[in-house]
Amino acid sequence: MKTRITELFGIQHPIIQGGMHFVGLADLAAAVSNAGGLGTITGLTQRTPADLANEIARCHDMTDKPFAVNLTFLPTVNAPDYPGYIKAIIEGGVKFVETAGRSPEQYMPALKDAGIKVIHKCTSVRHSLKAQAIGCDAVSVDGFECGGHPGEDDIPNMILLPRAAEELEIPFVASGGMADARSLVAALALGAEGMNMGTRFIATQEAPVHDNVKQAIVAASELDTRLVMRPLRNTERVLNNAAVERIIEKEKRLGKDLQFSDIIDEVAGVYPRIMQEGDMEIGAWSCGMVAGLIHDVPTCEQLISGIMRDADDLIRQRLAGFL
C-alpha cells in the first residue's frame, strides 16, 4: 500500500508506532520497523541525551529500516535538555522525529537544518494548522478516544479526521482508537494517509513491558478507561485501577481547589513500577478505549502483516462488493 505517509517516511506500510513512556524502547521500535512500519523510540524515557544516543545505537543494531524518535515538549519550569536530545538524534542518524506536547517551533530550525522530517501530534484542527504553518512535514491527529492526553475539545475521530482533511495540505495519520485493519481502512476513508497505534503496540510480544500490563489491556473492555486531571486542564485517558479511583475521589472532593500536589503520588514517577515491575495498582497509566478491541498479544510482524492482509480484503472484497 502506497500513501503520502509511506512515501514520506520510506516505509512499506502506513502504520506508525507512537511514542510511549517506558514502552518506546529500541526493542519495540526495531520490531515495528522490521515489520514494515515506523517504530519510535521515546526520547524522554531516556534520562539523558547520552542515554538516548545509546538507545538509538542499540536500535540501529537491531534494524536497518527507518525509525523515529519521539520528543514531548513539556510545560515545566525545569525543562529537559532538549538541545542535547536533538543533538543525540542528529548525530545518531535518525531522520524522523515525532513531536508532542507543546509546539516544537523553537526547535524546528535545528531539526530541519539536519534534514529531519517532523510529524507533530495534535488533538485539534487548529493545532494541526499551526504545525503545518511552522514547517512540520506531517501531523498525527489524535482523537478523543486516544490513550494519554486527548486535549480539551473532546472531538472523536469520526469528526476530527474529516475536518483535518478539509483544512490540511500536509499528510496526516489517524491516532486514537486504532487497532486493526478496520481502523486503517476507516482512517483512509476519512482522509488520513495511515494510522498511529499506541495501546495496540503495548500488547505485543516485543513490547518491553511486564506481562501484567499486556494482560490488563487484553482483559479490559472499551468501558474501562477513565479521564483524570481534567480540573487541571491536563486531561489524561488512563486504564482504571485503584490509583485512578483515588485520583477521581480527590477531584470530586476538592473540585476547583485541586492542585497537582494532591495527586502527585498517583501520577509522578510511577511508570517504571508499572511497566517494568508490573505493579498494576500503584498509579495511573495511559491507555486508550481501543483496549476493547485488543484480544491477543501477537508479534509486531504478525500484527502488522495481519492488518495489511485484512485491509486488502476489506477494500477489495467487502467495500468493492457494495458497488
Tab-separated table of C-alpha atoms in Angstrom:
chain	number	residue	atom	x	y	z
A	1	MET	CA	0.000	0.000	0.000
A	2	LYS	CA	1.381	3.394	-1.008
A	3	THR	CA	0.258	6.613	0.648
A	4	ARG	CA	1.826	10.017	1.196
A	5	ILE	CA	2.975	8.732	4.600
A	6	THR	CA	4.751	5.640	3.260
A	7	GLU	CA	6.470	7.870	0.706
A	8	LEU	CA	7.435	10.500	3.293
A	9	PHE	CA	8.992	8.044	5.729
A	10	GLY	CA	10.230	5.441	3.265
A	11	ILE	CA	8.257	2.634	4.922
A	12	GLN	CA	6.353	-0.326	3.499
A	13	HIS	CA	3.100	0.044	5.428
A	14	PRO	CA	1.291	3.226	6.605
A	15	ILE	CA	1.491	2.241	10.268
A	16	ILE	CA	3.376	4.232	12.917
A	17	GLN	CA	4.116	3.210	16.494
A	18	GLY	CA	3.607	6.256	18.667
A	19	GLY	CA	5.988	7.330	21.405
A	20	MET	CA	5.034	5.882	24.788
A	21	HIS	CA	6.798	6.404	28.117
A	22	PHE	CA	8.789	3.334	29.212
A	23	VAL	CA	7.343	1.412	26.236
A	24	GLY	CA	9.057	3.016	23.237
A	25	LEU	CA	12.464	1.426	23.682
A	26	ALA	CA	14.688	0.133	20.901
A	27	ASP	CA	13.250	-3.383	21.257
A	28	LEU	CA	9.763	-2.315	20.181
A	29	ALA	CA	10.847	0.369	17.708
A	30	ALA	CA	13.089	-2.066	15.825
A	31	ALA	CA	10.418	-4.759	15.758
A	32	VAL	CA	7.848	-2.358	14.288
A	33	SER	CA	10.298	-1.058	11.692
A	34	ASN	CA	11.402	-4.570	10.747
A	35	ALA	CA	7.735	-5.425	10.176
A	36	GLY	CA	7.412	-2.579	7.672
A	37	GLY	CA	6.007	0.184	9.875
A	38	LEU	CA	7.737	3.117	11.538
A	39	GLY	CA	8.953	2.307	15.046
A	40	THR	CA	9.529	5.088	17.559
A	41	ILE	CA	11.926	5.451	20.479
A	42	THR	CA	10.519	7.632	23.273
A	43	GLY	CA	13.228	10.224	23.890
A	44	LEU	CA	12.362	11.366	27.394
A	45	THR	CA	12.213	7.816	28.740
A	46	GLN	CA	15.996	8.043	28.427
A	47	ARG	CA	17.269	10.048	31.390
A	48	THR	CA	19.993	11.926	29.499
A	49	PRO	CA	20.947	12.708	25.900
A	50	ALA	CA	23.816	10.229	26.290
A	51	ASP	CA	21.317	7.525	27.242
A	52	LEU	CA	19.238	8.393	24.185
A	53	ALA	CA	22.330	8.168	21.986
A	54	ASN	CA	22.955	4.675	23.340
A	55	GLU	CA	19.342	3.651	22.731
A	56	ILE	CA	19.487	4.950	19.148
A	57	ALA	CA	22.678	2.955	18.573
A	58	ARG	CA	21.002	-0.132	20.038
A	59	CYS	CA	18.081	0.310	17.642
A	60	HIS	CA	20.448	0.622	14.667
A	61	ASP	CA	21.961	-2.702	15.748
A	62	MET	CA	18.526	-4.338	15.549
A	63	THR	CA	17.185	-2.836	12.322
A	64	ASP	CA	18.416	-1.283	9.100
A	65	LYS	CA	14.953	0.181	8.468
A	66	PRO	CA	13.849	3.758	9.240
A	67	PHE	CA	12.739	4.570	12.783
A	68	ALA	CA	11.789	7.749	14.623
A	69	VAL	CA	12.418	9.355	17.994
A	70	ASN	CA	9.603	10.964	19.964
A	71	LEU	CA	10.270	14.243	21.770
A	72	THR	CA	7.499	15.510	24.029
A	73	PHE	CA	7.829	19.185	24.925
A	74	LEU	CA	6.653	19.551	28.498
A	75	PRO	CA	5.256	22.726	30.121
A	76	THR	CA	7.741	22.618	33.005
A	77	VAL	CA	9.941	25.201	34.676
A	78	ASN	CA	12.994	22.941	34.602
A	79	ALA	CA	12.827	21.713	31.017
A	80	PRO	CA	14.762	18.644	29.882
A	81	ASP	CA	17.933	19.220	27.865
A	82	TYR	CA	16.111	19.413	24.551
A	83	PRO	CA	19.133	20.724	22.586
A	84	GLY	CA	21.112	17.781	23.956
A	85	TYR	CA	18.438	15.284	22.933
A	86	ILE	CA	18.210	16.851	19.468
A	87	LYS	CA	21.995	16.638	19.133
A	88	ALA	CA	21.831	12.934	20.012
A	89	ILE	CA	19.110	12.414	17.404
A	90	ILE	CA	21.069	14.201	14.685
A	91	GLU	CA	24.384	12.523	15.495
A	92	GLY	CA	22.605	9.162	15.713
A	93	GLY	CA	21.486	9.444	12.100
A	94	VAL	CA	17.767	9.488	12.906
A	95	LYS	CA	15.826	11.125	10.083
A	96	PHE	CA	12.343	11.248	11.604
A	97	VAL	CA	11.073	12.866	14.804
A	98	GLU	CA	7.605	12.676	16.339
A	99	THR	CA	6.956	15.744	18.462
A	100	ALA	CA	4.178	16.088	21.035
A	101	GLY	CA	3.042	18.336	23.842
A	102	ARG	CA	3.838	21.997	23.357
A	103	SER	CA	4.713	23.482	19.974
A	104	PRO	CA	8.152	22.411	18.676
A	105	GLU	CA	8.543	25.742	16.854
A	106	GLN	CA	11.733	26.903	18.603
A	107	TYR	CA	13.457	23.596	17.798
A	108	MET	CA	12.301	23.317	14.191
A	109	PRO	CA	15.324	25.128	12.653
A	110	ALA	CA	17.777	22.658	14.214
A	111	LEU	CA	15.699	19.672	13.087
A	112	LYS	CA	15.085	20.965	9.573
A	113	ASP	CA	18.722	22.029	9.077
A	114	ALA	CA	19.649	18.400	9.803
A	115	GLY	CA	17.230	17.164	7.152
A	116	ILE	CA	14.898	15.614	9.714
A	117	LYS	CA	11.217	15.108	8.893
A	118	VAL	CA	8.871	16.114	11.717
A	119	ILE	CA	5.429	14.707	12.488
A	120	HIS	CA	3.623	16.539	15.295
A	121	LYS	CA	0.869	15.007	17.415
A	122	CYS	CA	-2.212	17.258	17.581
A	123	THR	CA	-5.631	16.939	19.200
A	124	SER	CA	-7.373	19.654	17.182
A	125	VAL	CA	-7.542	21.091	13.682
A	126	ARG	CA	-6.262	24.473	14.873
A	127	HIS	CA	-3.142	22.902	16.372
A	128	SER	CA	-2.672	20.862	13.194
A	129	LEU	CA	-2.768	24.019	11.112
A	130	LYS	CA	-0.205	25.615	13.430
A	131	ALA	CA	2.056	22.577	12.990
A	132	GLN	CA	1.720	22.920	9.235
A	133	ALA	CA	2.497	26.644	9.417
A	134	ILE	CA	5.751	26.145	11.377
A	135	GLY	CA	7.047	23.609	8.875
A	136	CYS	CA	6.054	20.183	10.183
A	137	ASP	CA	6.017	17.603	7.406
A	138	ALA	CA	3.035	15.664	8.718
A	139	VAL	CA	0.602	15.560	11.611
A	140	SER	CA	-0.689	12.764	13.835
A	141	VAL	CA	-4.307	13.720	14.506
A	142	ASP	CA	-5.290	12.396	17.925
A	143	GLY	CA	-8.987	11.832	18.568
A	144	PHE	CA	-10.789	11.862	21.920
A	145	GLU	CA	-10.640	8.047	22.054
A	146	CYS	CA	-6.867	8.067	22.498
A	147	GLY	CA	-4.870	6.947	25.478
A	148	GLY	CA	-2.795	9.674	27.114
A	149	HIS	CA	-3.680	13.319	26.574
A	150	PRO	CA	-6.710	13.907	24.273
A	151	GLY	CA	-6.765	17.672	24.713
A	152	GLU	CA	-9.790	19.553	25.957
A	153	ASP	CA	-12.087	19.667	22.907
A	154	ASP	CA	-13.408	16.069	23.142
A	155	ILE	CA	-13.769	15.588	19.378
A	156	PRO	CA	-13.787	11.921	18.275
A	157	ASN	CA	-12.048	10.780	15.122
A	158	MET	CA	-15.222	10.338	13.057
A	159	ILE	CA	-15.431	14.140	13.083
A	160	LEU	CA	-11.835	15.197	13.686
A	161	LEU	CA	-10.267	13.293	10.791
A	162	PRO	CA	-12.548	14.611	8.006
A	163	ARG	CA	-12.185	18.104	9.465
A	164	ALA	CA	-8.415	17.744	9.283
A	165	ALA	CA	-8.737	16.542	5.682
A	166	GLU	CA	-10.760	19.642	4.841
A	167	GLU	CA	-8.140	22.007	6.234
A	168	LEU	CA	-4.667	20.476	5.925
A	169	GLU	CA	-2.335	20.365	2.959
A	170	ILE	CA	0.336	18.205	4.600
A	171	PRO	CA	-0.407	14.488	5.115
A	172	PHE	CA	-1.734	13.227	8.417
A	173	VAL	CA	-2.252	9.922	10.183
A	174	ALA	CA	-5.125	8.924	12.438
A	175	SER	CA	-4.281	8.356	16.080
A	176	GLY	CA	-6.565	7.236	18.898
A	177	GLY	CA	-8.773	4.165	18.610
A	178	MET	CA	-6.541	2.489	16.035
A	179	ALA	CA	-6.119	-1.289	16.410
A	180	ASP	CA	-6.676	-3.282	13.237
A	181	ALA	CA	-7.471	-3.347	9.528
A	182	ARG	CA	-10.885	-1.813	10.130
A	183	SER	CA	-9.177	1.128	11.837
A	184	LEU	CA	-6.774	1.610	8.931
A	185	VAL	CA	-9.391	1.392	6.178
A	186	ALA	CA	-11.732	3.725	8.063
A	187	ALA	CA	-8.903	6.210	8.636
A	188	LEU	CA	-8.041	6.183	4.929
A	189	ALA	CA	-11.708	6.717	4.039
A	190	LEU	CA	-11.849	9.708	6.386
A	191	GLY	CA	-8.861	11.378	4.729
A	192	ALA	CA	-5.841	10.116	6.673
A	193	GLU	CA	-2.785	8.629	4.960
A	194	GLY	CA	-2.188	5.972	7.597
A	195	MET	CA	-2.542	5.337	11.317
A	196	ASN	CA	-0.594	5.703	14.529
A	197	MET	CA	-1.083	2.986	17.160
A	198	GLY	CA	-0.063	3.233	20.799
A	199	THR	CA	-2.030	0.970	23.120
A	200	ARG	CA	-2.226	-1.785	20.482
A	201	PHE	CA	1.589	-1.948	20.306
A	202	ILE	CA	1.893	-2.294	24.098
A	203	ALA	CA	0.109	-5.639	23.749
A	204	THR	CA	2.763	-7.188	21.501
A	205	GLN	CA	5.419	-9.748	22.298
A	206	GLU	CA	8.297	-7.346	21.664
A	207	ALA	CA	6.934	-4.518	23.840
A	208	PRO	CA	9.465	-4.286	26.704
A	209	VAL	CA	6.871	-4.128	29.473
A	210	HIS	CA	5.741	-6.522	32.201
A	211	ASP	CA	3.251	-9.181	31.114
A	212	ASN	CA	0.790	-7.829	33.712
A	213	VAL	CA	0.458	-4.690	31.598
A	214	LYS	CA	-0.231	-6.632	28.406
A	215	GLN	CA	-2.778	-8.870	30.103
A	216	ALA	CA	-4.517	-5.855	31.653
A	217	ILE	CA	-5.053	-4.440	28.162
A	218	VAL	CA	-6.320	-7.762	26.807
A	219	ALA	CA	-8.712	-8.119	29.757
A	220	ALA	CA	-10.055	-4.556	29.506
A	221	SER	CA	-13.166	-3.501	27.630
A	222	GLU	CA	-13.899	-0.188	25.954
A	223	LEU	CA	-15.602	0.845	29.218
A	224	ASP	CA	-12.522	0.513	31.414
A	225	THR	CA	-10.689	3.803	30.804
A	226	ARG	CA	-11.158	6.990	32.794
A	227	LEU	CA	-10.311	10.658	32.263
A	228	VAL	CA	-8.217	12.196	35.032
A	229	MET	CA	-6.663	15.627	35.653
A	230	ARG	CA	-9.409	17.446	33.780
A	231	PRO	CA	-9.698	20.076	36.553
A	232	LEU	CA	-6.008	20.851	35.900
A	233	ARG	CA	-6.630	21.149	32.137
A	234	ASN	CA	-4.148	18.333	31.644
A	235	THR	CA	-6.699	15.631	30.839
A	236	GLU	CA	-5.319	12.114	30.505
A	237	ARG	CA	-7.104	8.913	29.490
A	238	VAL	CA	-5.888	6.037	31.667
A	239	LEU	CA	-6.874	2.469	32.474
A	240	ASN	CA	-8.971	2.295	35.617
A	241	ASN	CA	-7.344	0.900	38.761
A	242	ALA	CA	-7.144	1.640	42.486
A	243	ALA	CA	-4.870	4.654	41.998
A	244	VAL	CA	-7.181	6.124	39.370
A	245	GLU	CA	-10.132	5.715	41.723
A	246	ARG	CA	-8.180	7.658	44.350
A	247	ILE	CA	-7.497	10.461	41.848
A	248	ILE	CA	-11.164	10.657	40.862
A	249	GLU	CA	-12.234	10.777	44.513
A	250	LYS	CA	-9.818	13.651	45.179
A	251	GLU	CA	-11.023	15.510	42.091
A	252	LYS	CA	-14.644	15.235	43.251
A	253	ARG	CA	-13.819	16.224	46.810
A	254	LEU	CA	-11.501	19.147	46.064
A	255	GLY	CA	-13.146	20.432	42.886
A	256	LYS	CA	-11.587	23.674	41.664
A	257	ASP	CA	-9.178	23.644	44.609
A	258	LEU	CA	-7.389	20.567	43.248
A	259	GLN	CA	-3.621	21.017	42.901
A	260	PHE	CA	-1.166	18.735	41.126
A	261	SER	CA	0.470	18.134	44.508
A	262	ASP	CA	-2.766	16.461	45.663
A	263	ILE	CA	-2.353	13.620	43.149
A	264	ILE	CA	1.396	13.543	42.675
A	265	ASP	CA	1.741	10.152	44.378
A	266	GLU	CA	-0.560	8.558	41.786
A	267	VAL	CA	0.915	10.154	38.654
A	268	ALA	CA	4.581	11.099	39.157
A	269	GLY	CA	7.351	8.559	38.784
A	270	VAL	CA	5.007	5.569	38.637
A	271	TYR	CA	5.761	4.330	35.120
A	272	PRO	CA	8.867	2.248	35.955
A	273	ARG	CA	6.973	0.381	38.683
A	274	ILE	CA	4.037	-0.252	36.351
A	275	MET	CA	5.761	-1.000	33.061
A	276	GLN	CA	8.858	-2.758	34.382
A	277	GLU	CA	7.679	-4.331	37.645
A	278	GLY	CA	4.025	-4.946	36.768
A	279	ASP	CA	2.542	-3.214	39.819
A	280	MET	CA	-0.846	-2.528	38.283
A	281	GLU	CA	-2.439	-0.614	41.166
A	282	ILE	CA	0.364	1.832	42.058
A	283	GLY	CA	-0.505	4.660	39.677
A	284	ALA	CA	-2.272	5.965	36.583
A	285	TRP	CA	-1.002	4.919	33.157
A	286	SER	CA	-2.130	5.919	29.689
A	287	CYS	CA	-4.422	3.525	27.854
A	288	GLY	CA	-6.882	4.091	25.034
A	289	MET	CA	-10.504	2.989	24.686
A	290	VAL	CA	-9.152	0.769	21.923
A	291	ALA	CA	-8.301	-1.772	24.645
A	292	GLY	CA	-11.782	-3.115	23.956
A	293	LEU	CA	-10.594	-4.242	20.512
A	294	ILE	CA	-7.397	-5.915	21.727
A	295	HIS	CA	-7.747	-9.634	22.420
A	296	ASP	CA	-4.269	-11.083	21.939
A	297	VAL	CA	-0.524	-10.453	22.219
A	298	PRO	CA	0.996	-11.098	18.779
A	299	THR	CA	4.454	-10.299	17.473
A	300	CYS	CA	4.747	-6.974	15.648
A	301	GLU	CA	5.224	-8.883	12.396
A	302	GLN	CA	2.031	-10.876	12.972
A	303	LEU	CA	0.116	-7.748	13.928
A	304	ILE	CA	1.214	-5.556	11.024
A	305	SER	CA	1.106	-8.235	8.323
A	306	GLY	CA	-2.357	-9.263	9.534
A	307	ILE	CA	-3.592	-5.685	9.424
A	308	MET	CA	-2.356	-5.193	5.878
A	309	ARG	CA	-3.766	-8.527	4.666
A	310	ASP	CA	-7.153	-7.847	6.223
A	311	ALA	CA	-7.170	-4.246	4.935
A	312	ASP	CA	-6.626	-5.536	1.411
A	313	ASP	CA	-9.543	-7.941	1.840
A	314	LEU	CA	-11.769	-5.198	3.264
A	315	ILE	CA	-11.073	-2.875	0.355
A	316	ARG	CA	-11.148	-5.431	-2.475
A	317	GLN	CA	-13.993	-7.609	-1.242
A	318	ARG	CA	-16.286	-6.016	1.324
A	319	LEU	CA	-16.180	-2.410	0.099
A	320	ALA	CA	-15.908	-3.169	-3.630
A	321	GLY	CA	-18.754	-5.635	-3.187
A	322	PHE	CA	-21.105	-2.823	-2.272
A	323	LEU	CA	-20.644	-1.188	-5.675
